[in-house]
Every structure is written in structure tokens, then in C-alpha cells.
Amino acid sequence: QVQLVESGGGSVQAGGSLRLSCAASGYKYSFFCMGWFRQVPGKERQRLGVAVIDSDNRAMYADSVKGRFTISQDYAMNMNTLYLQMNSLKPEDTATYYCAAEVGTLCGGGIKPWWFNSWGQGTQVTVSS
């Protein structure tokens, strides 16, 4: 079972930056896919893909964040820290951000929440205009 713990959320004005972190532990697979998703207020059943990255460091981004967000990771055996650097933030980026992981495979599902079985508890990001 993969354990995921997010941190780094907060409040920022439009145009500002935040960096989210996700500490992942509890797995021993060489292949994995990790990603960030977000859920906006009032849409509790809809998690939208933000970015994913696999164990070969190949990343994919949602069109809405390309050029503004960067996903990265620091990988060590059995432990990985996933990051999301968010620049030029907009009010529409306001959401709860979730870290997700799927082990034993790469990111074959793209930036889709159904590909992932392990999820963190979420961290709130609020961008004011």
C-alpha cells in the first residue's frame, strides 16, 4: 500500500507562486506513475488531471497549466517526493490538490484519475484576484 502525504498548499494572490510536495512511501516497484489532480469547490465528484510523471521522468500536463506548472520528483528506493511548482497562478487554479500514485506501471492512462489507486488527503490552494 502506497502512502501519500501532501503539503505546501496555501493562499496567494493572482500571479504568485506555490510549490506543492507529496511524500510517497510504502512501495518497492521500479515502475510507477505519479500525478497531481485538483478538485474545485462544488464539484466534489470530479477530479481534474493537472500533471503526471513516470519513473522514466516523462511528464504530461493538462492544457490549462502548460507553461505555468512544472511537475518533478526526487526518487530514492522505496521513497519518492513529488513536487508541483505552480507559477503565474490564476483564481481558476483555486482547488484542493491531490497527489496520486500507481505502481508497477507507467502513465498509460494519461492524466486520468481512474488510472490511480493511491491518493493523498489533499491540500488546499486558494488564489485571490
Short mmCIF file of N, CA and C in Angstrom, two decimals:
data_model
loop_
_atom_site.label_atom_id
_atom_site.label_comp_id
_atom_site.label_asym_id
_atom_site.label_seq_id
_atom_site.Cartn_x
_atom_site.Cartn_y
_atom_site.Cartn_z
N GLN A 1 0.85 -1.18 0.00
CA GLN A 1 0.00 0.00 0.00
C GLN A 1 0.89 1.25 0.00
N VAL A 2 0.63 2.13 -0.94
CA VAL A 2 1.40 3.36 -1.04
C VAL A 2 0.79 4.41 -0.12
N GLN A 3 1.63 5.06 0.65
CA GLN A 3 1.19 6.17 1.49
C GLN A 3 1.62 7.48 0.85
N LEU A 4 0.70 8.43 0.78
CA LEU A 4 0.96 9.72 0.15
C LEU A 4 0.54 10.84 1.10
N VAL A 5 1.45 11.79 1.31
CA VAL A 5 1.16 12.91 2.20
C VAL A 5 1.55 14.21 1.48
N GLU A 6 0.53 15.04 1.21
CA GLU A 6 0.77 16.31 0.52
C GLU A 6 1.06 17.43 1.52
N SER A 7 1.75 18.44 1.04
CA SER A 7 1.98 19.66 1.82
C SER A 7 2.27 20.80 0.85
N GLY A 8 2.23 22.02 1.38
CA GLY A 8 2.62 23.16 0.58
C GLY A 8 1.50 24.02 0.06
N GLY A 9 0.27 23.65 0.33
CA GLY A 9 -0.83 24.49 -0.12
C GLY A 9 -0.89 25.79 0.67
N GLY A 10 -1.77 26.68 0.23
CA GLY A 10 -1.92 27.96 0.93
C GLY A 10 -2.69 28.94 0.09
N SER A 11 -2.62 30.19 0.50
CA SER A 11 -3.31 31.27 -0.20
C SER A 11 -2.29 32.21 -0.83
N VAL A 12 -2.59 32.64 -2.04
CA VAL A 12 -1.68 33.51 -2.77
C VAL A 12 -2.49 34.41 -3.68
N GLN A 13 -1.94 35.55 -4.02
CA GLN A 13 -2.62 36.42 -4.97
C GLN A 13 -2.33 35.98 -6.40
N ALA A 14 -3.20 36.35 -7.29
CA ALA A 14 -3.02 36.02 -8.70
C ALA A 14 -1.66 36.51 -9.19
N GLY A 15 -1.01 35.65 -9.96
CA GLY A 15 0.34 35.95 -10.44
C GLY A 15 1.43 35.38 -9.56
N GLY A 16 1.06 34.92 -8.37
CA GLY A 16 2.02 34.38 -7.44
C GLY A 16 2.37 32.93 -7.71
N SER A 17 3.18 32.37 -6.81
CA SER A 17 3.67 31.01 -6.98
C SER A 17 3.50 30.21 -5.69
N LEU A 18 3.35 28.92 -5.85
CA LEU A 18 3.35 27.97 -4.74
C LEU A 18 4.02 26.69 -5.21
N ARG A 19 4.58 25.95 -4.27
CA ARG A 19 5.12 24.63 -4.59
C ARG A 19 4.50 23.60 -3.66
N LEU A 20 3.88 22.62 -4.27
CA LEU A 20 3.30 21.51 -3.53
C LEU A 20 4.29 20.35 -3.47
N SER A 21 4.25 19.62 -2.37
CA SER A 21 5.08 18.44 -2.21
C SER A 21 4.20 17.25 -1.83
N CYS A 22 4.66 16.08 -2.22
CA CYS A 22 3.95 14.85 -1.87
C CYS A 22 4.99 13.80 -1.52
N ALA A 23 5.00 13.38 -0.28
CA ALA A 23 5.92 12.34 0.16
C ALA A 23 5.25 10.99 -0.03
N ALA A 24 5.88 10.14 -0.81
CA ALA A 24 5.33 8.83 -1.12
C ALA A 24 6.22 7.75 -0.53
N SER A 25 5.62 6.78 0.09
CA SER A 25 6.38 5.68 0.67
C SER A 25 5.55 4.41 0.66
N GLY A 26 6.21 3.29 0.94
CA GLY A 26 5.49 2.03 1.08
C GLY A 26 5.41 1.18 -0.17
N TYR A 27 6.25 1.47 -1.18
CA TYR A 27 6.22 0.64 -2.38
C TYR A 27 7.64 0.28 -2.78
N LYS A 28 7.75 -0.82 -3.55
CA LYS A 28 9.07 -1.33 -3.93
C LYS A 28 9.20 -1.53 -5.43
N TYR A 29 8.29 -0.94 -6.20
CA TYR A 29 8.30 -1.15 -7.64
C TYR A 29 9.26 -0.20 -8.33
N SER A 30 9.87 -0.68 -9.40
CA SER A 30 10.76 0.17 -10.19
C SER A 30 9.97 1.06 -11.13
N PHE A 31 8.79 0.59 -11.55
CA PHE A 31 7.97 1.36 -12.47
C PHE A 31 6.79 1.96 -11.71
N PHE A 32 6.51 3.20 -11.97
CA PHE A 32 5.37 3.84 -11.33
C PHE A 32 4.96 5.08 -12.10
N CYS A 33 3.79 5.53 -11.81
CA CYS A 33 3.26 6.77 -12.33
C CYS A 33 2.73 7.57 -11.15
N MET A 34 3.07 8.84 -11.09
CA MET A 34 2.55 9.71 -10.04
C MET A 34 1.99 10.97 -10.66
N GLY A 35 1.05 11.57 -9.98
CA GLY A 35 0.44 12.74 -10.58
C GLY A 35 -0.25 13.65 -9.60
N TRP A 36 -0.66 14.78 -10.10
CA TRP A 36 -1.42 15.77 -9.35
C TRP A 36 -2.78 15.96 -10.02
N PHE A 37 -3.79 16.02 -9.18
CA PHE A 37 -5.15 16.27 -9.64
C PHE A 37 -5.74 17.36 -8.75
N ARG A 38 -6.81 17.98 -9.23
CA ARG A 38 -7.44 19.00 -8.41
C ARG A 38 -8.96 18.88 -8.49
N GLN A 39 -9.55 19.34 -7.41
CA GLN A 39 -11.00 19.26 -7.26
C GLN A 39 -11.48 20.64 -6.83
N VAL A 40 -12.40 21.19 -7.59
CA VAL A 40 -12.85 22.56 -7.31
C VAL A 40 -14.05 22.54 -6.39
N PRO A 41 -14.28 23.61 -5.64
CA PRO A 41 -15.45 23.66 -4.77
C PRO A 41 -16.74 23.47 -5.54
N GLY A 42 -17.65 22.69 -4.97
CA GLY A 42 -18.93 22.45 -5.61
C GLY A 42 -18.92 21.32 -6.60
N LYS A 43 -17.76 20.75 -6.88
CA LYS A 43 -17.65 19.62 -7.82
C LYS A 43 -16.91 18.48 -7.13
N GLU A 44 -17.49 18.02 -6.04
CA GLU A 44 -16.79 17.04 -5.20
C GLU A 44 -16.54 15.72 -5.90
N ARG A 45 -17.28 15.39 -6.93
CA ARG A 45 -17.11 14.09 -7.60
C ARG A 45 -16.23 14.18 -8.85
N GLN A 46 -15.63 15.34 -9.07
CA GLN A 46 -14.86 15.49 -10.29
C GLN A 46 -13.44 15.93 -9.97
N ARG A 47 -12.50 15.04 -10.18
CA ARG A 47 -11.09 15.37 -10.01
C ARG A 47 -10.48 15.54 -11.39
N LEU A 48 -9.91 16.69 -11.61
CA LEU A 48 -9.33 17.01 -12.91
C LEU A 48 -7.82 16.81 -12.90
N GLY A 49 -7.32 16.23 -13.98
CA GLY A 49 -5.90 16.00 -14.08
C GLY A 49 -5.12 17.29 -14.26
N VAL A 50 -3.99 17.39 -13.56
CA VAL A 50 -3.12 18.56 -13.69
C VAL A 50 -1.83 18.15 -14.40
N ALA A 51 -1.15 17.14 -13.87
CA ALA A 51 0.11 16.68 -14.46
C ALA A 51 0.45 15.31 -13.91
N VAL A 52 1.17 14.53 -14.69
CA VAL A 52 1.66 13.23 -14.26
C VAL A 52 3.11 13.08 -14.67
N ILE A 53 3.81 12.18 -13.98
CA ILE A 53 5.20 11.89 -14.31
C ILE A 53 5.46 10.43 -13.98
N ASP A 54 6.28 9.76 -14.80
CA ASP A 54 6.53 8.35 -14.53
C ASP A 54 7.96 8.13 -14.05
N SER A 55 8.30 6.88 -13.82
CA SER A 55 9.61 6.54 -13.27
C SER A 55 10.73 6.79 -14.27
N ASP A 56 10.38 7.00 -15.55
CA ASP A 56 11.37 7.41 -16.56
C ASP A 56 11.44 8.92 -16.71
N ASN A 57 10.76 9.63 -15.80
CA ASN A 57 10.75 11.10 -15.79
C ASN A 57 10.06 11.72 -17.00
N ARG A 58 9.15 11.01 -17.60
CA ARG A 58 8.34 11.58 -18.68
C ARG A 58 7.11 12.22 -18.07
N ALA A 59 6.86 13.46 -18.42
CA ALA A 59 5.77 14.22 -17.82
C ALA A 59 4.72 14.58 -18.86
N MET A 60 3.50 14.71 -18.39
CA MET A 60 2.39 15.19 -19.22
C MET A 60 1.63 16.23 -18.41
N TYR A 61 1.08 17.23 -19.12
CA TYR A 61 0.39 18.32 -18.46
C TYR A 61 -0.98 18.55 -19.09
N ALA A 62 -1.90 18.98 -18.26
CA ALA A 62 -3.17 19.45 -18.79
C ALA A 62 -2.92 20.76 -19.53
N ASP A 63 -3.70 21.01 -20.58
CA ASP A 63 -3.51 22.23 -21.37
C ASP A 63 -3.64 23.49 -20.52
N SER A 64 -4.48 23.44 -19.52
CA SER A 64 -4.75 24.63 -18.71
C SER A 64 -3.56 25.06 -17.86
N VAL A 65 -2.57 24.19 -17.69
CA VAL A 65 -1.44 24.53 -16.83
C VAL A 65 -0.10 24.52 -17.56
N LYS A 66 -0.12 24.15 -18.83
CA LYS A 66 1.14 24.10 -19.59
C LYS A 66 1.82 25.46 -19.60
N GLY A 67 3.13 25.45 -19.35
CA GLY A 67 3.89 26.69 -19.32
C GLY A 67 3.85 27.41 -17.98
N ARG A 68 2.97 26.97 -17.09
CA ARG A 68 2.87 27.62 -15.78
C ARG A 68 3.26 26.67 -14.64
N PHE A 69 2.91 25.41 -14.78
CA PHE A 69 3.18 24.42 -13.73
C PHE A 69 4.28 23.47 -14.20
N THR A 70 5.07 22.99 -13.24
CA THR A 70 6.11 22.01 -13.53
C THR A 70 6.06 20.90 -12.49
N ILE A 71 5.95 19.67 -12.98
CA ILE A 71 5.96 18.51 -12.10
C ILE A 71 7.37 17.93 -12.09
N SER A 72 7.82 17.49 -10.93
CA SER A 72 9.15 16.89 -10.81
C SER A 72 9.15 15.92 -9.65
N GLN A 73 10.24 15.19 -9.50
CA GLN A 73 10.32 14.21 -8.43
C GLN A 73 11.75 13.98 -8.01
N ASP A 74 11.92 13.63 -6.75
CA ASP A 74 13.19 13.16 -6.20
C ASP A 74 12.97 11.71 -5.78
N TYR A 75 13.57 10.79 -6.51
CA TYR A 75 13.28 9.39 -6.31
C TYR A 75 14.44 8.67 -5.63
N ALA A 76 14.11 7.94 -4.57
CA ALA A 76 15.06 7.05 -3.93
C ALA A 76 14.34 5.72 -3.72
N MET A 77 15.07 4.67 -3.53
CA MET A 77 14.45 3.35 -3.40
C MET A 77 13.42 3.39 -2.28
N ASN A 78 12.21 2.96 -2.59
CA ASN A 78 11.10 2.86 -1.65
C ASN A 78 10.55 4.20 -1.20
N MET A 79 11.10 5.31 -1.67
CA MET A 79 10.54 6.59 -1.27
C MET A 79 10.72 7.60 -2.40
N ASN A 80 9.69 8.37 -2.61
CA ASN A 80 9.73 9.36 -3.68
C ASN A 80 9.04 10.62 -3.17
N THR A 81 9.58 11.77 -3.53
CA THR A 81 8.92 13.02 -3.24
C THR A 81 8.53 13.67 -4.55
N LEU A 82 7.26 13.90 -4.70
CA LEU A 82 6.71 14.51 -5.90
C LEU A 82 6.47 15.98 -5.64
N TYR A 83 6.77 16.82 -6.63
CA TYR A 83 6.58 18.26 -6.49
C TYR A 83 5.69 18.79 -7.62
N LEU A 84 5.05 19.89 -7.32
CA LEU A 84 4.34 20.65 -8.34
C LEU A 84 4.66 22.12 -8.12
N GLN A 85 5.48 22.68 -8.98
CA GLN A 85 5.79 24.10 -8.93
C GLN A 85 4.73 24.83 -9.74
N MET A 86 4.02 25.73 -9.08
CA MET A 86 2.93 26.43 -9.73
C MET A 86 3.26 27.92 -9.80
N ASN A 87 3.42 28.42 -11.01
CA ASN A 87 3.73 29.84 -11.23
C ASN A 87 2.58 30.51 -11.96
N SER A 88 2.59 31.82 -11.94
CA SER A 88 1.55 32.61 -12.63
C SER A 88 0.16 32.10 -12.28
N LEU A 89 -0.07 31.91 -11.02
CA LEU A 89 -1.35 31.35 -10.58
C LEU A 89 -2.51 32.27 -10.89
N LYS A 90 -3.64 31.64 -11.20
CA LYS A 90 -4.87 32.35 -11.56
C LYS A 90 -5.96 31.96 -10.56
N PRO A 91 -6.96 32.80 -10.38
CA PRO A 91 -8.07 32.43 -9.49
C PRO A 91 -8.71 31.09 -9.85
N GLU A 92 -8.76 30.76 -11.12
CA GLU A 92 -9.36 29.49 -11.52
C GLU A 92 -8.50 28.28 -11.15
N ASP A 93 -7.29 28.50 -10.63
CA ASP A 93 -6.49 27.41 -10.12
C ASP A 93 -6.88 27.03 -8.69
N THR A 94 -7.77 27.81 -8.09
CA THR A 94 -8.23 27.52 -6.74
C THR A 94 -8.90 26.16 -6.70
N ALA A 95 -8.41 25.29 -5.82
CA ALA A 95 -8.92 23.93 -5.73
C ALA A 95 -8.22 23.20 -4.59
N THR A 96 -8.72 22.03 -4.29
CA THR A 96 -7.99 21.10 -3.44
C THR A 96 -7.14 20.23 -4.36
N TYR A 97 -5.85 20.18 -4.10
CA TYR A 97 -4.93 19.43 -4.94
C TYR A 97 -4.59 18.10 -4.28
N TYR A 98 -4.68 17.05 -5.08
CA TYR A 98 -4.42 15.69 -4.60
C TYR A 98 -3.23 15.08 -5.33
N CYS A 99 -2.41 14.39 -4.58
CA CYS A 99 -1.34 13.58 -5.13
C CYS A 99 -1.87 12.16 -5.33
N ALA A 100 -1.44 11.51 -6.40
CA ALA A 100 -1.90 10.16 -6.69
C ALA A 100 -0.73 9.32 -7.19
N ALA A 101 -0.83 8.02 -6.99
CA ALA A 101 0.24 7.12 -7.42
C ALA A 101 -0.33 5.80 -7.89
N GLU A 102 0.31 5.23 -8.88
CA GLU A 102 0.01 3.90 -9.35
C GLU A 102 1.34 3.21 -9.59
N VAL A 103 1.57 2.06 -8.93
CA VAL A 103 2.87 1.41 -9.01
C VAL A 103 2.81 0.21 -9.92
N GLY A 104 3.98 -0.22 -10.38
CA GLY A 104 4.06 -1.37 -11.25
C GLY A 104 3.71 -1.08 -12.70
N THR A 105 3.55 0.19 -13.04
CA THR A 105 3.20 0.56 -14.39
C THR A 105 3.64 2.00 -14.66
N LEU A 106 3.62 2.39 -15.92
CA LEU A 106 3.90 3.79 -16.27
C LEU A 106 2.57 4.51 -16.44
N CYS A 107 2.62 5.71 -17.01
CA CYS A 107 1.40 6.54 -17.06
C CYS A 107 0.59 6.23 -18.32
N GLY A 108 0.18 4.98 -18.43
CA GLY A 108 -0.57 4.58 -19.62
C GLY A 108 -1.95 5.19 -19.72
N GLY A 109 -2.48 5.65 -18.59
CA GLY A 109 -3.81 6.24 -18.60
C GLY A 109 -3.81 7.72 -18.84
N GLY A 110 -2.67 8.31 -19.10
CA GLY A 110 -2.61 9.75 -19.29
C GLY A 110 -2.87 10.47 -18.00
N ILE A 111 -3.54 11.61 -18.08
CA ILE A 111 -3.79 12.41 -16.88
C ILE A 111 -5.23 12.17 -16.45
N LYS A 112 -5.52 10.90 -16.16
CA LYS A 112 -6.87 10.49 -15.82
C LYS A 112 -6.91 9.89 -14.42
N PRO A 113 -7.84 10.33 -13.59
CA PRO A 113 -7.86 9.85 -12.20
C PRO A 113 -8.11 8.35 -12.08
N TRP A 114 -8.81 7.73 -13.04
CA TRP A 114 -9.13 6.32 -12.93
C TRP A 114 -7.91 5.42 -13.04
N TRP A 115 -6.77 5.98 -13.46
CA TRP A 115 -5.56 5.19 -13.60
C TRP A 115 -4.91 4.92 -12.24
N PHE A 116 -5.29 5.70 -11.23
CA PHE A 116 -4.57 5.70 -9.96
C PHE A 116 -5.39 5.06 -8.84
N ASN A 117 -4.72 4.27 -8.02
CA ASN A 117 -5.38 3.62 -6.89
C ASN A 117 -4.99 4.18 -5.53
N SER A 118 -3.94 4.94 -5.46
CA SER A 118 -3.49 5.50 -4.19
C SER A 118 -3.59 7.02 -4.25
N TRP A 119 -4.17 7.59 -3.21
CA TRP A 119 -4.42 9.03 -3.17
C TRP A 119 -4.02 9.60 -1.82
N GLY A 120 -3.56 10.85 -1.86
CA GLY A 120 -3.30 11.57 -0.62
C GLY A 120 -4.57 12.21 -0.10
N GLN A 121 -4.42 12.95 0.98
CA GLN A 121 -5.58 13.54 1.65
C GLN A 121 -5.96 14.90 1.06
N GLY A 122 -5.10 15.48 0.25
CA GLY A 122 -5.40 16.76 -0.39
C GLY A 122 -4.82 17.94 0.35
N THR A 123 -4.51 18.99 -0.39
CA THR A 123 -4.04 20.24 0.19
C THR A 123 -4.71 21.39 -0.57
N GLN A 124 -5.16 22.39 0.17
CA GLN A 124 -5.94 23.47 -0.42
C GLN A 124 -5.04 24.55 -1.00
N VAL A 125 -5.39 24.98 -2.20
CA VAL A 125 -4.73 26.12 -2.85
C VAL A 125 -5.80 27.15 -3.17
N THR A 126 -5.61 28.36 -2.69
CA THR A 126 -6.56 29.45 -2.93
C THR A 126 -5.83 30.61 -3.57
N VAL A 127 -6.33 31.03 -4.73
CA VAL A 127 -5.72 32.14 -5.46
C VAL A 127 -6.74 33.27 -5.54
N SER A 128 -6.38 34.41 -4.99
CA SER A 128 -7.30 35.54 -4.98
C SER A 128 -6.92 36.53 -6.09
N SER A 129 -7.93 37.22 -6.57
CA SER A 129 -7.70 38.17 -7.68
C SER A 129 -7.34 39.55 -7.15
#
